[in-house]
Amino acid sequence: MNRQRPPPSAYTVAWVSALPIESAAAAEMLDEEHDDPRSHGSNIDQYVFGRIGDHNVVIARLPSGQMGNSSAAAVVARLTAVFPSIRFALMVGIGGGVPSAVSDIRLGDVVVGHPHLQHSGVVQYDFGKTGPNGQITRTGALDAPPKVLLNAIAKLRENHHRHLSTLPTHLSVFDRLQEFRRIRAGSDFLFEATYNHARGETCNCCDREMMIERAERGSEEVVIHYGTIASGNQVMKDGGTRDRISAELGGVLCFEMEAAGLAITFPCAVIRGICDYADSHENKSWQPYAAATAAAATKELLLIIPAEEVAKTDAAGRITNSEKYRVPFSLKGIPQGRFVDRLDEVRSLEQVLMPQGQPQSEGCRQRVVVLHGLGGIGKTQLSVEFARKHQAVFTSVFWLDGSSEDSLKQSIADSASRIPQGQIPEASRKYFSGTDSDIDTVIRDSIEWLSRTENKHWLIIFDNVDRDYQQRETDSDAYDISNYIPDADHGSVLITTRLASLQQLGETLHLGSVNMSQARAIFRKWYNQDFDSNDSDELLQLLDGLPLALAQAAAYMSETGISFNTYTRLYKEQWKDLMRNEDTAPLKSYGNRSINTTWTVSYNAIRAKNEGAANLLLLWAHLDHKTLPFWILQASANRSRALAEDLLAWLKHTADDEVKFLKVVRLLRSYCLVESLDGSSAHSTHPVVHQWAFHIQNEFQQAELSRLAVLIIGYAVPDEYTTEYHPKQRQLIPHAESWMERMGRTTVNTEAEVNEDISYALHMMGVLLSDRGNLEKAEKMYQHALEDYEKT
């Protein structure tokens, strides 16, 4: 059915094809074809107009004989000039498949370009720098499909998993056109990659012994594959080269010649029907059917997308205006890590920070994520992975060192040199310290550049913003990070920090420990050799999913050659010496930080704010790390006058005032050295923080705090005939056991410390343990109590 063509502004989807057979297949997918009673410019014969579902579609053909990336780029450039409402393009046609053990690609299958590993869905494999032996280092990056298309692709995959595909329905349109039917395509032969075509236009003369045996598949079954499409300026016709390039790129599904021309400047998705295997056995018999399957898959994809979602997406012409602000991605200053996938956390960042596909009412909002967590928990490594994975989506990515205000200013000045020439004053682009140039001017020019309306798809990562600007009177390195975030309603900002106070700046993602499977993977990457899980489990449980601790332990064991049992023993018994040795060889991937250095900064900041909070953290190291409820301190202080005097003076009255106690805990939480337990008001410390807090104490501190800990536990034990005895007993037991474990490494019972309070507390700990059936430990407590009582 034909009807009069709407105005150019009514078309929102561009369908681009290189060959006449491809554009013919595309036209067959139109639900309605639009007449063209009046020309619009000299290139009108390049276009076919129509409707698919609720979408007005313009099908663009490349000029005859002008295939390749450059021709495709020229066509889409004209498209945006003639059709100002185009939101995205679909590059649809044929391609050469890359069969592998991972992907069972057959002739007639369809490949959809989709982000995979570090690639956006399309990679220009023949663009880059040629090094020794002809090795190409590929440079530059191509954009991933816009979010509206990625969402539709996800739904398409879901439908196919549920056997709800409409692909056969769309393919049935070609039943009346014999040229496009599967039966006309012939046999599907796959030969060994190193075996070249014998002669002739068919494979009749090729050696059947060199064919690869594959499982049977239904003759009409079409499978859609999702992953990387390799785009170049020449046809790939060699199996060996095909497989080599695929391996270099981490696994390619298809080779073709036009996609990179679109993806470098235009929001698009690439869909290819497989007509050959990109080897010397290539022939044209499968091209019509492959063009038909690609067109049918494209229609199925388009029908998933609601027209209102397309309307909410930025016009492609507006998007391509931002290309002049594109800055090549650089890893300078970014820690080179051995990242282990944290898929849920990466997805959480993607949901907020990705710039494409937002409603126009929201599309101009700045997107800010505060990645918050304990030092060493993996915030920087996760941010590095996000930046690498999505570098093609952003026109520029700037990695800024937020550890101090001076470091941040210098990072911004270094980044200014990468801004395209002519977009900021040359003096700011070429700034270097020691000149008469003003670094604040460079920063102002850089922030102004980021604030420009057309320059809206950038990503800034402020890493290690751990200085609390509220302490700027005592900390000269502290600053207000909001002064350095562009005052613009666009762009994406990622801040990594231990400071809970920064959560008000945007969406917050609290990063916790990794699971055991991820912990093993991190350890393996740094250990550089296989290991038995039975040997490693105890150590991995002690490190409790803390990435920096895992990397530090694995690197140390790899370098020294010590066993898991030895390291575990040293960790328990000589932690301070072990950490001192590891401090001499910090991990470059973690910015030369170690556990000692990364937490000392936070601890010193806490002590400067509130000595009671710092002291509570040290005291906690003599108790169980999992939870320290307020009632334990309160009950102990109420029952022991001597303890009350010690505690109330030392903790500045927090033991008898729950509001003040929670304020102290909140300060520890704000630096991520203490965290809330899910579903409760209780708090815990990470086991490695717990260990660290014990070993930073000198001998006097350890003795004094151990004495306080035993008094707290012993005097918190309620009367055993009360109803509260058993539930409170369950909470006290872990603290008693933790204190006993520490006891062997502290000097508690000096003459100056012996008194009736200590004896009573030790006795009550014995009662506590005895009632839980732990008679051996109870006997030790009774013995200590008796010895101390006799001394008094």
Coordinates of C-alpha atoms in Angstrom, one line a residue, residues 122-476:
V122 CA 31.8 -2.4 15.9
V123 CA 35.6 -2.1 15.6
Q124 CA 37.5 -0.8 12.7
Y125 CA 40.1 -3.5 12.5
D126 CA 42.4 -1.9 9.8
F127 CA 42.7 1.5 11.5
G128 CA 45.7 2.2 13.8
K129 CA 49.4 2.2 14.0
T130 CA 51.5 -0.5 12.3
G131 CA 54.4 -1.8 14.4
P132 CA 57.0 -4.5 14.1
N133 CA 56.1 -7.5 12.0
G134 CA 53.1 -5.7 10.6
Q135 CA 51.2 -5.8 13.9
I136 CA 48.5 -3.2 14.0
T137 CA 47.8 -1.3 17.3
R138 CA 44.2 -0.2 16.8
T139 CA 43.5 3.3 17.9
G140 CA 40.3 5.3 18.4
A141 CA 36.9 4.1 19.4
L142 CA 33.5 3.8 17.9
D143 CA 30.2 4.5 19.7
A144 CA 28.0 1.8 21.0
P145 CA 24.4 1.7 19.9
P146 CA 22.2 4.3 21.7
K147 CA 20.3 3.1 24.7
V148 CA 16.9 2.9 22.9
L149 CA 18.4 0.3 20.6
L150 CA 20.3 -1.5 23.3
N151 CA 17.1 -1.9 25.2
A152 CA 15.3 -3.2 22.1
I153 CA 18.1 -5.7 21.4
A154 CA 17.8 -7.0 25.0
K155 CA 14.1 -7.5 24.5
L156 CA 14.7 -9.2 21.1
R157 CA 17.1 -11.7 22.8
E158 CA 14.5 -12.3 25.5
N159 CA 11.8 -13.0 23.0
H160 CA 14.0 -15.5 21.2
H161 CA 14.8 -17.3 24.4
R162 CA 11.0 -17.6 25.0
H163 CA 10.4 -18.7 21.4
L164 CA 8.3 -15.6 20.7
S165 CA 10.3 -14.6 17.6
T166 CA 8.4 -13.1 14.7
L167 CA 11.3 -13.6 12.4
P168 CA 9.7 -16.4 10.4
T169 CA 6.6 -14.2 9.8
H170 CA 8.7 -11.4 8.4
L171 CA 10.7 -13.8 6.2
S172 CA 7.5 -15.3 4.7
V173 CA 7.1 -12.0 2.8
F174 CA 9.9 -13.2 0.5
D175 CA 8.1 -16.4 -0.5
R176 CA 6.8 -14.6 -3.6
L177 CA 10.3 -13.6 -4.6
Q178 CA 12.3 -16.7 -5.6
E179 CA 15.6 -14.9 -5.6
F180 CA 15.5 -14.4 -1.8
R181 CA 14.3 -17.9 -0.8
R182 CA 16.5 -20.3 1.2
I183 CA 16.2 -23.1 -1.3
R184 CA 18.0 -21.0 -4.0
A185 CA 21.0 -20.4 -1.8
G186 CA 22.5 -23.8 -2.1
S187 CA 24.6 -25.9 0.4
D188 CA 26.3 -24.6 3.5
F189 CA 30.0 -25.7 3.4
L190 CA 32.6 -24.7 5.9
F191 CA 36.2 -25.5 5.2
E192 CA 39.3 -25.4 7.4
A193 CA 40.6 -21.9 7.7
T194 CA 44.0 -22.8 6.1
Y195 CA 42.4 -24.5 3.1
N196 CA 42.1 -22.2 0.1
H197 CA 39.4 -22.4 -2.6
A198 CA 40.4 -24.7 -5.5
R199 CA 38.9 -23.0 -8.5
G200 CA 35.6 -21.9 -10.1
E201 CA 32.6 -20.0 -8.9
T202 CA 31.4 -22.8 -6.7
C203 CA 33.1 -25.2 -4.3
N204 CA 32.4 -28.3 -6.5
C205 CA 36.2 -28.7 -7.0
C206 CA 37.1 -28.2 -3.4
D207 CA 38.4 -31.1 -1.3
R208 CA 35.6 -32.5 0.8
E209 CA 38.1 -33.9 3.3
M210 CA 38.9 -30.4 4.3
M211 CA 35.3 -29.6 5.3
I212 CA 34.5 -29.2 9.0
E213 CA 31.8 -31.5 10.4
R214 CA 29.0 -29.6 12.2
A215 CA 25.9 -30.7 14.0
E216 CA 22.7 -30.8 12.0
R217 CA 20.4 -27.8 12.1
G218 CA 17.0 -27.3 10.6
S219 CA 17.1 -26.0 7.1
E220 CA 14.9 -23.0 7.8
E221 CA 16.3 -22.2 11.3
V222 CA 17.9 -18.8 11.6
V223 CA 20.0 -17.9 14.7
I224 CA 20.7 -14.4 15.7
H225 CA 24.2 -13.8 17.3
Y226 CA 25.2 -10.7 19.3
G227 CA 28.7 -9.4 19.6
T228 CA 31.6 -7.6 17.8
I229 CA 31.5 -6.8 14.1
A230 CA 34.8 -6.1 12.4
S231 CA 34.6 -3.3 9.8
G232 CA 37.3 -2.5 7.3
N233 CA 37.9 -0.9 3.9
Q234 CA 38.5 -4.2 2.1
V235 CA 36.6 -7.5 1.7
M236 CA 37.9 -10.2 4.0
K237 CA 38.7 -13.3 1.9
D238 CA 41.2 -15.3 3.9
G239 CA 40.3 -17.8 6.6
G240 CA 43.7 -17.6 8.4
T241 CA 43.7 -13.8 8.5
R242 CA 40.0 -13.8 9.6
D243 CA 40.8 -16.0 12.6
R244 CA 44.0 -14.1 13.5
I245 CA 42.2 -10.8 13.6
S246 CA 39.2 -12.3 15.5
A247 CA 41.6 -13.6 18.1
E248 CA 43.4 -10.3 18.4
L249 CA 40.0 -8.5 19.0
G250 CA 38.8 -11.0 21.6
G251 CA 36.3 -12.8 19.3
V252 CA 34.6 -11.3 16.2
L253 CA 31.3 -12.6 14.7
C254 CA 31.3 -11.0 11.4
F255 CA 33.4 -8.9 8.9
E256 CA 32.0 -6.2 6.7
M257 CA 32.9 -2.8 5.1
E258 CA 30.6 0.0 6.1
A259 CA 29.6 0.0 9.8
A260 CA 32.6 2.0 11.1
G261 CA 31.7 4.8 8.7
L262 CA 28.4 5.2 10.6
A263 CA 29.4 4.3 14.1
I264 CA 32.2 6.8 14.3
T265 CA 29.8 9.8 14.1
F266 CA 26.3 8.5 14.1
P267 CA 24.1 6.7 16.7
C268 CA 23.4 3.4 15.0
A269 CA 23.1 -0.4 15.2
V270 CA 24.6 -2.8 12.7
I271 CA 22.8 -5.9 11.6
R272 CA 24.3 -8.4 9.1
G273 CA 23.1 -11.5 7.4
I274 CA 25.8 -14.1 6.9
C275 CA 26.4 -14.8 3.2
D276 CA 29.9 -16.4 3.4
Y277 CA 32.6 -17.2 5.9
A278 CA 35.0 -14.4 5.1
D279 CA 37.4 -16.8 3.4
S280 CA 38.5 -17.7 -0.1
H281 CA 35.4 -19.9 -0.7
E282 CA 33.2 -16.8 -0.8
N283 CA 30.5 -16.7 -3.5
K284 CA 27.3 -14.7 -4.2
S285 CA 24.7 -17.4 -4.0
W286 CA 23.8 -16.8 -0.4
Q287 CA 23.7 -13.0 -0.6
P288 CA 19.9 -12.6 -1.4
Y289 CA 18.8 -14.9 1.4
A290 CA 21.3 -13.4 3.9
A291 CA 20.0 -9.9 2.9
A292 CA 16.4 -11.2 3.6
T293 CA 17.2 -12.6 7.1
A294 CA 19.0 -9.4 8.1
A295 CA 16.1 -7.3 6.9
A296 CA 13.6 -9.5 8.7
A297 CA 15.6 -9.4 11.9
T298 CA 15.8 -5.6 11.6
K299 CA 12.0 -5.3 11.3
E300 CA 11.5 -7.5 14.3
L301 CA 13.8 -5.2 16.2
L302 CA 12.1 -2.0 15.1
L303 CA 8.7 -3.3 16.0
I304 CA 9.9 -3.7 19.6
I305 CA 10.7 0.0 20.0
P306 CA 7.8 2.2 21.0
A307 CA 7.5 5.3 18.9
E308 CA 7.3 7.5 22.0
E309 CA 10.8 6.2 23.1
V310 CA 12.2 7.2 19.7
A311 CA 10.6 10.7 20.0
K312 CA 12.3 11.1 23.4
T313 CA 15.7 10.3 22.0
D314 CA 17.9 13.2 20.8
A315 CA 18.0 13.8 17.0
A316 CA 21.1 12.4 15.5
G317 CA 22.0 15.7 14.0
R318 CA 22.2 17.2 17.5
I319 CA 24.3 14.2 18.7
T320 CA 26.8 14.5 15.9
N321 CA 27.4 18.1 16.7
S322 CA 29.1 17.0 19.8
E323 CA 31.7 15.0 17.8
K324 CA 33.9 18.1 17.4
Y325 CA 34.4 17.8 21.2
R326 CA 35.7 14.2 21.0
V327 CA 38.9 13.7 22.9
P328 CA 41.0 10.5 22.3
F329 CA 40.7 8.1 25.3
S330 CA 43.9 8.0 27.3
L331 CA 45.1 5.7 30.1
K332 CA 47.7 8.2 31.4
G333 CA 47.3 8.6 35.1
I334 CA 44.8 5.7 35.3
P335 CA 45.9 2.7 37.5
Q336 CA 46.6 -0.4 35.4
G337 CA 44.8 -3.1 37.3
R338 CA 43.9 -6.8 37.0
F339 CA 40.2 -6.3 37.1
V340 CA 37.8 -9.1 38.0
D341 CA 34.2 -8.6 36.8
R342 CA 31.7 -7.1 39.2
L343 CA 28.8 -7.2 36.9
D344 CA 26.1 -6.0 39.2
E345 CA 28.1 -3.0 40.3
V346 CA 29.0 -2.1 36.7
R347 CA 25.3 -2.3 35.7
S348 CA 24.4 0.0 38.5
L349 CA 26.9 2.6 37.2
E350 CA 25.6 2.1 33.7
Q351 CA 22.0 2.8 34.7
V352 CA 22.9 6.3 35.9
L353 CA 25.9 7.4 34.0
M354 CA 25.3 6.3 30.4
P355 CA 24.5 9.5 28.4
Q356 CA 22.3 8.1 25.6
G357 CA 18.6 7.4 25.2
Q358 CA 17.2 9.6 28.0
P359 CA 13.9 11.5 27.6
Q360 CA 14.4 15.0 26.4
S361 CA 12.9 16.3 29.6
E362 CA 15.7 14.4 31.5
G363 CA 18.4 14.3 28.8
C364 CA 19.9 17.6 29.9
R365 CA 20.4 16.6 33.5
Q366 CA 23.8 16.0 34.8
R367 CA 24.4 12.4 36.0
V368 CA 26.4 12.1 39.2
V369 CA 27.3 8.9 41.0
V370 CA 29.2 8.8 44.3
L371 CA 31.0 5.5 44.6
H372 CA 31.4 5.1 48.3
G373 CA 33.2 2.5 50.3
L374 CA 36.1 1.3 52.5
G375 CA 39.6 2.1 51.3
G376 CA 40.9 -0.9 49.3
I377 CA 37.4 -2.2 48.5
G378 CA 37.9 -1.7 44.7
K379 CA 36.3 1.7 43.9
T380 CA 39.1 2.8 41.7
Q381 CA 39.4 -0.5 39.9
L382 CA 35.6 -0.6 39.2
S383 CA 35.8 3.0 37.8
V384 CA 38.7 2.1 35.6
E385 CA 36.7 -0.9 34.2
F386 CA 33.6 1.3 33.6
A387 CA 35.7 3.9 31.8
R388 CA 37.4 1.4 29.6
K389 CA 34.2 -0.5 28.8
H390 CA 32.2 2.6 27.8
Q391 CA 34.9 4.9 26.4
A392 CA 33.2 4.9 23.0
V393 CA 30.0 6.1 24.4
F394 CA 31.5 9.3 25.8
T395 CA 33.1 12.0 23.7
S396 CA 35.7 12.5 26.4
V397 CA 36.8 10.8 29.6
F398 CA 38.9 12.7 32.1
W399 CA 40.5 10.8 35.0
L400 CA 41.3 13.3 37.8
D401 CA 43.4 12.7 41.0
G402 CA 41.2 13.9 43.8
S403 CA 43.5 13.0 46.7
S404 CA 44.3 16.7 47.4
E405 CA 43.3 20.0 45.9
D406 CA 46.8 20.5 44.4
S407 CA 46.7 17.1 42.8
L408 CA 43.2 17.8 41.4
K409 CA 44.2 21.1 39.9
Q410 CA 47.3 19.6 38.2
S411 CA 45.1 16.7 36.8
I412 CA 42.7 19.2 35.3
A413 CA 45.6 21.2 33.8
D414 CA 47.1 18.0 32.3
S415 CA 43.7 17.1 30.8
A416 CA 43.4 20.5 29.2
S417 CA 46.3 19.6 26.9
R418 CA 44.1 16.9 25.3
I419 CA 41.2 19.3 24.4
P420 CA 41.0 19.9 20.6
Q421 CA 43.0 22.9 19.4
G422 CA 41.1 26.1 19.1
Q423 CA 38.4 25.2 21.7
I424 CA 40.1 26.8 24.7
P425 CA 42.9 29.4 24.8
E426 CA 46.2 27.9 23.7
A427 CA 47.9 29.1 26.8
S428 CA 45.6 26.9 28.8
R429 CA 46.1 23.9 26.5
K430 CA 49.9 24.2 26.8
Y431 CA 50.1 25.0 30.5
F432 CA 52.8 23.5 32.5
S433 CA 53.9 24.2 36.1
G434 CA 56.8 26.6 36.5
T435 CA 55.6 29.1 33.9
D436 CA 53.9 32.4 34.5
S437 CA 50.5 30.8 33.5
D438 CA 47.8 30.8 36.1
I439 CA 46.6 27.2 36.9
D440 CA 43.2 28.6 38.1
T441 CA 42.7 30.2 34.6
V442 CA 43.4 26.8 33.1
I443 CA 40.8 25.2 35.4
R444 CA 38.2 27.9 34.6
D445 CA 38.7 27.5 30.8
S446 CA 38.4 23.7 31.1
I447 CA 35.2 23.8 33.2
E448 CA 33.8 26.4 30.7
W449 CA 34.6 24.0 27.9
L450 CA 32.8 21.1 29.6
S451 CA 29.8 23.4 30.3
R452 CA 29.1 24.2 26.6
T453 CA 25.7 23.1 25.4
E454 CA 26.9 21.0 22.6
N455 CA 29.6 19.3 24.6
K456 CA 27.4 17.1 26.8
H457 CA 28.5 13.5 26.5
W458 CA 31.7 13.6 28.6
L459 CA 32.6 11.6 31.7
I460 CA 34.7 13.0 34.6
I461 CA 36.1 10.6 37.2
F462 CA 37.2 12.2 40.4
D463 CA 39.2 9.5 42.1
N464 CA 40.2 9.3 45.8
V465 CA 38.2 12.3 47.0
D466 CA 38.9 11.4 50.7
R467 CA 39.7 14.8 52.2
D468 CA 36.8 16.2 54.2
Y469 CA 36.4 19.9 53.2
Q470 CA 34.8 20.6 56.6
Q471 CA 38.2 20.1 58.1
R472 CA 39.9 22.5 55.7
E473 CA 41.0 24.7 58.6
T474 CA 43.2 21.9 59.9
D475 CA 43.8 20.0 56.7
S476 CA 45.4 22.1 54.0

